[in-house]
mmCIF file of N, CA and C in Angstrom:
data_model
loop_
_atom_site.group_PDB
_atom_site.id
_atom_site.type_symbol
_atom_site.label_atom_id
_atom_site.label_comp_id
_atom_site.label_asym_id
_atom_site.label_seq_id
_atom_site.Cartn_x
_atom_site.Cartn_y
_atom_site.Cartn_z
ATOM 1 N N MET A 1 157.338 111.027 104.329
ATOM 2 C CA MET A 1 158.408 110.115 104.999
ATOM 3 C C MET A 1 157.558 109.182 105.922
ATOM 4 N N ARG A 2 156.361 109.332 106.487
ATOM 5 C CA ARG A 2 155.591 108.719 107.272
ATOM 6 C C ARG A 2 155.013 107.552 106.445
ATOM 7 N N ILE A 3 154.515 107.898 105.240
ATOM 8 C CA ILE A 3 154.123 106.860 104.364
ATOM 9 C C ILE A 3 155.184 105.768 103.974
ATOM 10 N N ALA A 4 156.399 106.037 103.768
ATOM 11 C CA ALA A 4 157.221 105.294 103.664
ATOM 12 C C ALA A 4 157.540 104.419 104.913
ATOM 13 N N ALA A 5 157.543 104.927 106.115
ATOM 14 C CA ALA A 5 157.531 103.956 107.264
ATOM 15 C C ALA A 5 156.405 103.244 107.425
ATOM 16 N N ASP A 6 155.271 103.717 107.171
ATOM 17 C CA ASP A 6 154.054 102.778 107.151
ATOM 18 C C ASP A 6 154.212 101.486 106.352
ATOM 19 N N ILE A 7 154.505 101.927 105.172
ATOM 20 C CA ILE A 7 154.599 100.662 104.150
ATOM 21 C C ILE A 7 155.752 99.783 104.463
ATOM 22 N N PHE A 8 156.975 100.315 104.953
ATOM 23 C CA PHE A 8 157.994 99.301 105.561
ATOM 24 C C PHE A 8 157.473 98.597 106.861
ATOM 25 N N THR A 9 156.660 99.258 107.701
ATOM 26 C CA THR A 9 156.103 98.414 108.690
ATOM 27 C C THR A 9 155.238 97.227 108.225
ATOM 28 N N ILE A 10 154.315 97.697 107.132
ATOM 29 C CA ILE A 10 153.404 96.789 106.729
ATOM 30 C C ILE A 10 154.091 95.628 106.083
ATOM 31 N N VAL A 11 155.064 95.676 105.329
ATOM 32 C CA VAL A 11 155.812 94.800 104.303
ATOM 33 C C VAL A 11 156.493 93.945 105.527
ATOM 34 N N ALA A 12 157.338 94.531 106.537
ATOM 35 C CA ALA A 12 158.071 93.642 107.429
ATOM 36 C C ALA A 12 157.046 92.781 108.257
ATOM 37 N N ILE A 13 155.987 93.180 108.757
ATOM 38 C CA ILE A 13 155.099 92.570 109.566
ATOM 39 C C ILE A 13 154.509 91.420 108.746
ATOM 40 N N LEU A 14 154.161 91.829 107.493
ATOM 41 C CA LEU A 14 153.486 90.588 106.787
ATOM 42 C C LEU A 14 154.574 89.519 106.449
ATOM 43 N N THR A 15 155.656 90.081 106.236
ATOM 44 C CA THR A 15 156.893 88.804 105.954
ATOM 45 C C THR A 15 157.047 88.243 107.056
ATOM 46 N N GLY A 16 157.006 88.744 108.303
ATOM 47 C CA GLY A 16 157.388 87.953 109.662
ATOM 48 C C GLY A 16 156.033 87.016 109.949
ATOM 49 N N ALA A 17 154.793 87.503 109.659
ATOM 50 C CA ALA A 17 153.713 86.613 109.841
ATOM 51 C C ALA A 17 153.940 85.455 108.683
ATOM 52 N N PHE A 18 154.314 85.522 107.579
ATOM 53 C CA PHE A 18 154.575 84.566 106.544
ATOM 54 C C PHE A 18 155.373 83.467 107.136
ATOM 55 N N PHE A 19 156.640 83.997 107.812
ATOM 56 C CA PHE A 19 157.622 82.955 108.502
ATOM 57 C C PHE A 19 156.938 82.479 109.677
ATOM 58 N N PHE A 20 156.297 83.006 110.411
ATOM 59 C CA PHE A 20 155.580 82.349 111.520
ATOM 60 C C PHE A 20 154.669 81.308 111.032
ATOM 61 N N LEU A 21 153.922 81.598 109.978
ATOM 62 C CA LEU A 21 152.883 80.454 109.242
ATOM 63 C C LEU A 21 153.857 79.380 108.844
ATOM 64 N N ALA A 22 155.054 79.562 108.167
ATOM 65 C CA ALA A 22 155.831 78.593 107.555
ATOM 66 C C ALA A 22 156.574 77.724 108.694
ATOM 67 N N GLY A 23 156.581 78.300 109.822
ATOM 68 C CA GLY A 23 157.254 77.490 110.937
ATOM 69 C C GLY A 23 155.949 76.603 111.436
ATOM 70 N N THR A 24 154.916 77.141 111.521
ATOM 71 C CA THR A 24 153.693 76.448 112.038
ATOM 72 C C THR A 24 153.377 75.249 111.146
ATOM 73 N N VAL A 25 153.419 75.497 109.932
ATOM 74 C CA VAL A 25 153.256 74.317 108.784
ATOM 75 C C VAL A 25 154.197 73.377 109.117
ATOM 76 N N GLY A 26 155.593 73.853 109.250
ATOM 77 C CA GLY A 26 156.660 72.856 109.429
ATOM 78 C C GLY A 26 156.284 72.142 110.747
ATOM 79 N N LEU A 27 155.852 72.668 111.679
ATOM 80 C CA LEU A 27 155.517 71.958 112.881
ATOM 81 C C LEU A 27 154.520 70.705 112.819
ATOM 82 N N LEU A 28 153.499 71.179 111.914
ATOM 83 C CA LEU A 28 152.427 70.204 111.673
ATOM 84 C C LEU A 28 152.645 69.149 110.717
ATOM 85 N N ARG A 29 153.679 69.357 109.689
ATOM 86 C CA ARG A 29 153.960 68.597 108.646
ATOM 87 C C ARG A 29 155.255 67.768 108.763
ATOM 88 N N PHE A 30 156.154 68.204 109.302
ATOM 89 C CA PHE A 30 157.458 67.321 109.188
ATOM 90 C C PHE A 30 157.212 66.204 110.236
ATOM 91 N N PRO A 31 158.056 65.245 109.874
ATOM 92 C CA PRO A 31 157.903 63.848 110.557
ATOM 93 C C PRO A 31 158.159 63.697 111.931
ATOM 94 N N ASP A 32 159.556 64.255 112.400
ATOM 95 C CA ASP A 32 160.042 63.942 113.706
ATOM 96 C C ASP A 32 160.223 65.142 114.588
ATOM 97 N N THR A 33 160.647 64.911 115.766
ATOM 98 C CA THR A 33 160.915 65.823 116.601
ATOM 99 C C THR A 33 161.998 66.885 116.080
ATOM 100 N N LEU A 34 163.173 66.443 115.714
ATOM 101 C CA LEU A 34 164.376 67.306 115.307
ATOM 102 C C LEU A 34 163.954 68.090 114.059
ATOM 103 N N THR A 35 163.304 67.663 113.007
ATOM 104 C CA THR A 35 162.974 68.481 111.747
ATOM 105 C C THR A 35 161.987 69.530 112.342
ATOM 106 N N ARG A 36 161.095 69.062 113.183
ATOM 107 C CA ARG A 36 159.948 70.156 113.945
ATOM 108 C C ARG A 36 160.554 71.132 114.484
ATOM 109 N N LEU A 37 161.763 71.147 115.185
ATOM 110 C CA LEU A 37 162.525 71.952 115.888
ATOM 111 C C LEU A 37 163.141 72.880 115.058
ATOM 112 N N HIS A 38 163.740 72.210 113.984
ATOM 113 C CA HIS A 38 164.462 72.944 113.071
ATOM 114 C C HIS A 38 163.595 73.885 112.400
ATOM 115 N N ALA A 39 162.367 73.599 111.840
ATOM 116 C CA ALA A 39 161.564 74.517 111.132
ATOM 117 C C ALA A 39 160.912 75.553 112.272
ATOM 118 N N LEU A 40 160.613 75.164 113.279
ATOM 119 C CA LEU A 40 160.254 76.081 114.376
ATOM 120 C C LEU A 40 161.165 77.355 114.522
ATOM 121 N N THR A 41 162.457 76.818 114.899
ATOM 122 C CA THR A 41 163.234 77.917 115.492
ATOM 123 C C THR A 41 163.865 78.737 114.429
ATOM 124 N N LYS A 42 164.009 78.182 113.223
ATOM 125 C CA LYS A 42 164.531 79.158 112.064
ATOM 126 C C LYS A 42 163.308 80.100 111.722
ATOM 127 N N ALA A 43 162.277 79.644 111.483
ATOM 128 C CA ALA A 43 161.182 80.537 110.961
ATOM 129 C C ALA A 43 160.605 81.510 111.894
ATOM 130 N N ASP A 44 160.281 80.991 113.455
ATOM 131 C CA ASP A 44 159.783 81.723 114.065
ATOM 132 C C ASP A 44 160.689 83.088 114.618
ATOM 133 N N ASN A 45 162.152 82.564 114.744
ATOM 134 C CA ASN A 45 163.308 83.623 115.175
ATOM 135 C C ASN A 45 163.201 84.750 114.121
ATOM 136 N N LEU A 46 163.208 84.224 112.764
ATOM 137 C CA LEU A 46 163.212 85.183 111.798
ATOM 138 C C LEU A 46 162.132 85.970 111.551
ATOM 139 N N GLY A 47 160.900 85.379 111.926
ATOM 140 C CA GLY A 47 159.482 85.956 111.789
ATOM 141 C C GLY A 47 159.383 87.091 113.054
ATOM 142 N N LEU A 48 159.776 86.589 114.203
ATOM 143 C CA LEU A 48 159.756 87.715 115.417
ATOM 144 C C LEU A 48 160.786 88.961 114.860
ATOM 145 N N GLY A 49 161.914 88.613 114.275
ATOM 146 C CA GLY A 49 162.931 89.635 114.094
ATOM 147 C C GLY A 49 162.197 90.548 113.069
ATOM 148 N N LEU A 50 161.678 89.994 112.071
ATOM 149 C CA LEU A 50 160.894 90.887 111.169
ATOM 150 C C LEU A 50 159.690 91.891 111.611
ATOM 151 N N VAL A 51 159.136 91.109 112.566
ATOM 152 C CA VAL A 51 158.092 91.934 113.115
ATOM 153 C C VAL A 51 158.563 93.194 114.045
ATOM 154 N N VAL A 52 159.451 92.857 114.836
ATOM 155 C CA VAL A 52 160.273 93.741 115.680
ATOM 156 C C VAL A 52 160.951 95.029 114.699
ATOM 157 N N LEU A 53 161.454 94.563 113.527
ATOM 158 C CA LEU A 53 162.042 95.470 112.673
ATOM 159 C C LEU A 53 160.932 96.347 112.012
ATOM 160 N N GLY A 54 159.871 95.812 111.739
ATOM 161 C CA GLY A 54 158.743 96.487 111.254
ATOM 162 C C GLY A 54 157.918 97.497 112.270
ATOM 163 N N LEU A 55 158.220 97.080 113.550
ATOM 164 C CA LEU A 55 157.445 97.819 114.598
ATOM 165 C C LEU A 55 158.449 99.016 114.959
ATOM 166 N N LEU A 56 159.732 98.845 114.841
ATOM 167 C CA LEU A 56 160.572 99.881 115.074
ATOM 168 C C LEU A 56 160.400 101.383 114.642
ATOM 169 N N PRO A 57 160.157 101.451 113.357
ATOM 170 C CA PRO A 57 159.876 102.896 113.132
ATOM 171 C C PRO A 57 158.448 103.364 113.677
ATOM 172 N N GLN A 58 157.672 102.522 114.323
ATOM 173 C CA GLN A 58 156.217 103.137 114.650
ATOM 174 C C GLN A 58 156.541 103.306 116.064
ATOM 175 N N SER A 59 157.623 102.957 116.696
ATOM 176 C CA SER A 59 157.987 103.288 118.255
ATOM 177 C C SER A 59 158.046 104.705 118.390
ATOM 178 N N ASN A 60 157.583 105.420 119.564
ATOM 179 C CA ASN A 60 157.603 106.809 119.731
ATOM 180 C C ASN A 60 158.758 107.170 120.506
ATOM 181 N N SER A 61 159.635 106.281 120.879
ATOM 182 C CA SER A 61 160.811 106.572 121.581
ATOM 183 C C SER A 61 161.722 105.561 121.360
ATOM 184 N N VAL A 62 163.087 106.048 121.840
ATOM 185 C CA VAL A 62 164.242 105.199 121.338
ATOM 186 C C VAL A 62 164.242 104.084 122.526
ATOM 187 N N PHE A 63 163.764 104.348 123.722
ATOM 188 C CA PHE A 63 163.662 103.431 124.809
ATOM 189 C C PHE A 63 162.636 102.360 124.528
ATOM 190 N N ALA A 64 161.507 102.838 123.785
ATOM 191 C CA ALA A 64 160.619 101.679 123.531
ATOM 192 C C ALA A 64 161.098 100.862 122.327
ATOM 193 N N GLY A 65 161.729 101.409 121.439
ATOM 194 C CA GLY A 65 162.483 100.436 120.260
ATOM 195 C C GLY A 65 163.664 99.545 120.971
ATOM 196 N N LEU A 66 164.431 100.160 121.914
ATOM 197 C CA LEU A 66 165.474 99.270 122.605
ATOM 198 C C LEU A 66 164.577 98.051 123.317
ATOM 199 N N LYS A 67 163.564 98.341 124.035
ATOM 200 C CA LYS A 67 162.862 97.294 124.628
ATOM 201 C C LYS A 67 162.271 96.251 123.638
ATOM 202 N N MET A 68 161.987 96.614 122.638
ATOM 203 C CA MET A 68 161.554 95.601 121.656
ATOM 204 C C MET A 68 162.595 94.651 121.261
ATOM 205 N N ILE A 69 163.851 95.347 121.083
ATOM 206 C CA ILE A 69 164.927 94.667 120.594
ATOM 207 C C ILE A 69 165.393 93.707 121.657
ATOM 208 N N LEU A 70 165.176 94.235 122.949
ATOM 209 C CA LEU A 70 165.514 93.533 124.128
ATOM 210 C C LEU A 70 164.677 92.080 124.021
ATOM 211 N N VAL A 71 163.376 92.442 123.814
ATOM 212 C CA VAL A 71 162.726 91.339 123.911
ATOM 213 C C VAL A 71 162.789 90.173 122.937
ATOM 214 N N TRP A 72 163.090 90.908 121.665
ATOM 215 C CA TRP A 72 163.546 89.758 120.537
ATOM 216 C C TRP A 72 164.716 88.949 120.869
ATOM 217 N N LEU A 73 165.757 89.598 121.331
ATOM 218 C CA LEU A 73 167.088 89.061 121.880
ATOM 219 C C LEU A 73 166.893 88.007 122.999
ATOM 220 N N LEU A 74 166.080 88.292 123.977
ATOM 221 C CA LEU A 74 165.629 87.346 124.785
ATOM 222 C C LEU A 74 164.713 86.020 124.459
ATOM 223 N N VAL A 75 164.077 86.440 123.665
ATOM 224 C CA VAL A 75 163.305 85.196 122.721
ATOM 225 C C VAL A 75 164.177 84.204 121.954
ATOM 226 N N LEU A 76 165.183 85.015 121.485
ATOM 227 C CA LEU A 76 166.234 84.166 120.645
ATOM 228 C C LEU A 76 167.007 83.306 121.643
ATOM 229 N N LEU A 77 167.417 84.008 122.775
ATOM 230 C CA LEU A 77 168.173 83.090 123.707
ATOM 231 C C LEU A 77 167.324 82.044 124.307
ATOM 232 N N ALA A 78 166.049 82.297 124.693
ATOM 233 C CA ALA A 78 165.201 81.294 125.414
ATOM 234 C C ALA A 78 164.887 80.200 124.213
ATOM 235 N N SER A 79 164.594 80.623 122.924
ATOM 236 C CA SER A 79 164.241 79.695 122.095
ATOM 237 C C SER A 79 165.409 78.610 121.671
ATOM 238 N N ALA A 80 166.708 79.312 121.637
ATOM 239 C CA ALA A 80 167.772 78.497 121.271
ATOM 240 C C ALA A 80 168.060 77.412 122.570
ATOM 241 N N THR A 81 167.992 77.800 123.698
ATOM 242 C CA THR A 81 168.017 77.103 124.997
ATOM 243 C C THR A 81 167.168 76.061 125.054
ATOM 244 N N VAL A 82 165.941 76.220 124.945
ATOM 245 C CA VAL A 82 164.666 75.319 125.069
ATOM 246 C C VAL A 82 164.735 74.215 123.998
ATOM 247 N N SER A 83 165.271 74.850 122.457
ATOM 248 C CA SER A 83 165.312 73.810 121.416
ATOM 249 C C SER A 83 166.451 72.887 121.791
ATOM 250 N N GLN A 84 167.556 73.241 122.241
ATOM 251 C CA GLN A 84 168.622 72.367 122.550
ATOM 252 C C GLN A 84 168.295 71.445 123.437
ATOM 253 N N LEU A 85 167.493 71.744 124.612
ATOM 254 C CA LEU A 85 167.134 70.854 125.570
ATOM 255 C C LEU A 85 166.232 69.929 125.140
ATOM 256 N N ILE A 86 165.185 70.151 124.245
ATOM 257 C CA ILE A 86 164.138 69.430 123.601
ATOM 258 C C ILE A 86 164.720 68.285 122.766
ATOM 259 N N ALA A 87 165.855 68.968 121.948
ATOM 260 C CA ALA A 87 166.740 68.008 120.983
ATOM 261 C C ALA A 87 167.607 67.013 121.606
ATOM 262 N N ARG A 88 168.010 67.336 122.755
ATOM 263 C CA ARG A 88 168.854 66.427 123.532
ATOM 264 C C ARG A 88 167.914 65.218 124.267
ATOM 265 N N ALA A 89 166.916 65.837 124.745
ATOM 266 C CA ALA A 89 165.953 64.787 125.345
ATOM 267 C C ALA A 89 165.533 63.714 124.252
ATOM 268 N N ALA A 90 165.260 64.492 123.179
ATOM 269 C CA ALA A 90 164.693 63.146 121.882
ATOM 270 C C ALA A 90 165.680 62.379 121.418
ATOM 271 N N ARG A 91 167.009 62.962 121.255
ATOM 272 C CA ARG A 91 168.002 61.968 120.912
ATOM 273 C C ARG A 91 168.148 60.789 121.877
ATOM 274 N N ARG A 92 168.024 61.357 123.171
ATOM 275 C CA ARG A 92 168.470 60.454 124.354
ATOM 276 C C ARG A 92 167.237 59.328 124.501
ATOM 277 N N ASP A 93 166.203 59.937 124.372
ATOM 278 C CA ASP A 93 165.037 59.162 124.802
ATOM 279 C C ASP A 93 164.497 58.317 123.354
ATOM 280 N N GLY A 94 164.860 58.796 122.279
ATOM 281 C CA GLY A 94 164.461 58.099 120.870
ATOM 282 C C GLY A 94 163.043 58.854 120.545
ATOM 283 N N PRO A 95 162.479 58.037 119.452
ATOM 284 C CA PRO A 95 161.247 58.748 119.011
ATOM 285 C C PRO A 95 160.113 58.186 120.088
ATOM 286 N N PRO A 96 159.008 58.777 120.184
ATOM 287 C CA PRO A 96 157.955 58.469 120.947
ATOM 288 C C PRO A 96 157.177 57.383 120.673
ATOM 289 N N SER A 97 156.694 56.641 121.345
ATOM 290 C CA SER A 97 155.870 55.226 120.726
ATOM 291 C C SER A 97 154.510 55.524 121.037
#
């Protein structure tokens, strides 16, 4: 059972790292602010969720697992809020010159 949990952890963390990498590539490659935000928010939120999901079987208590889930939810909330503010400012001010 322990080997299955370890394999699940490795696969989930590697998949999460892949999504983080995809978000970073989107940040560097996409042409404007809104498309960069789209790439970052989607890929990074999914990547962090997969990392947290992968770490849950490795946590030694339920409380530690709940803390990781709480951190993920707080990051989701902060990411959505900040992305909305950046997108609103980008639409209002136009593209940077």
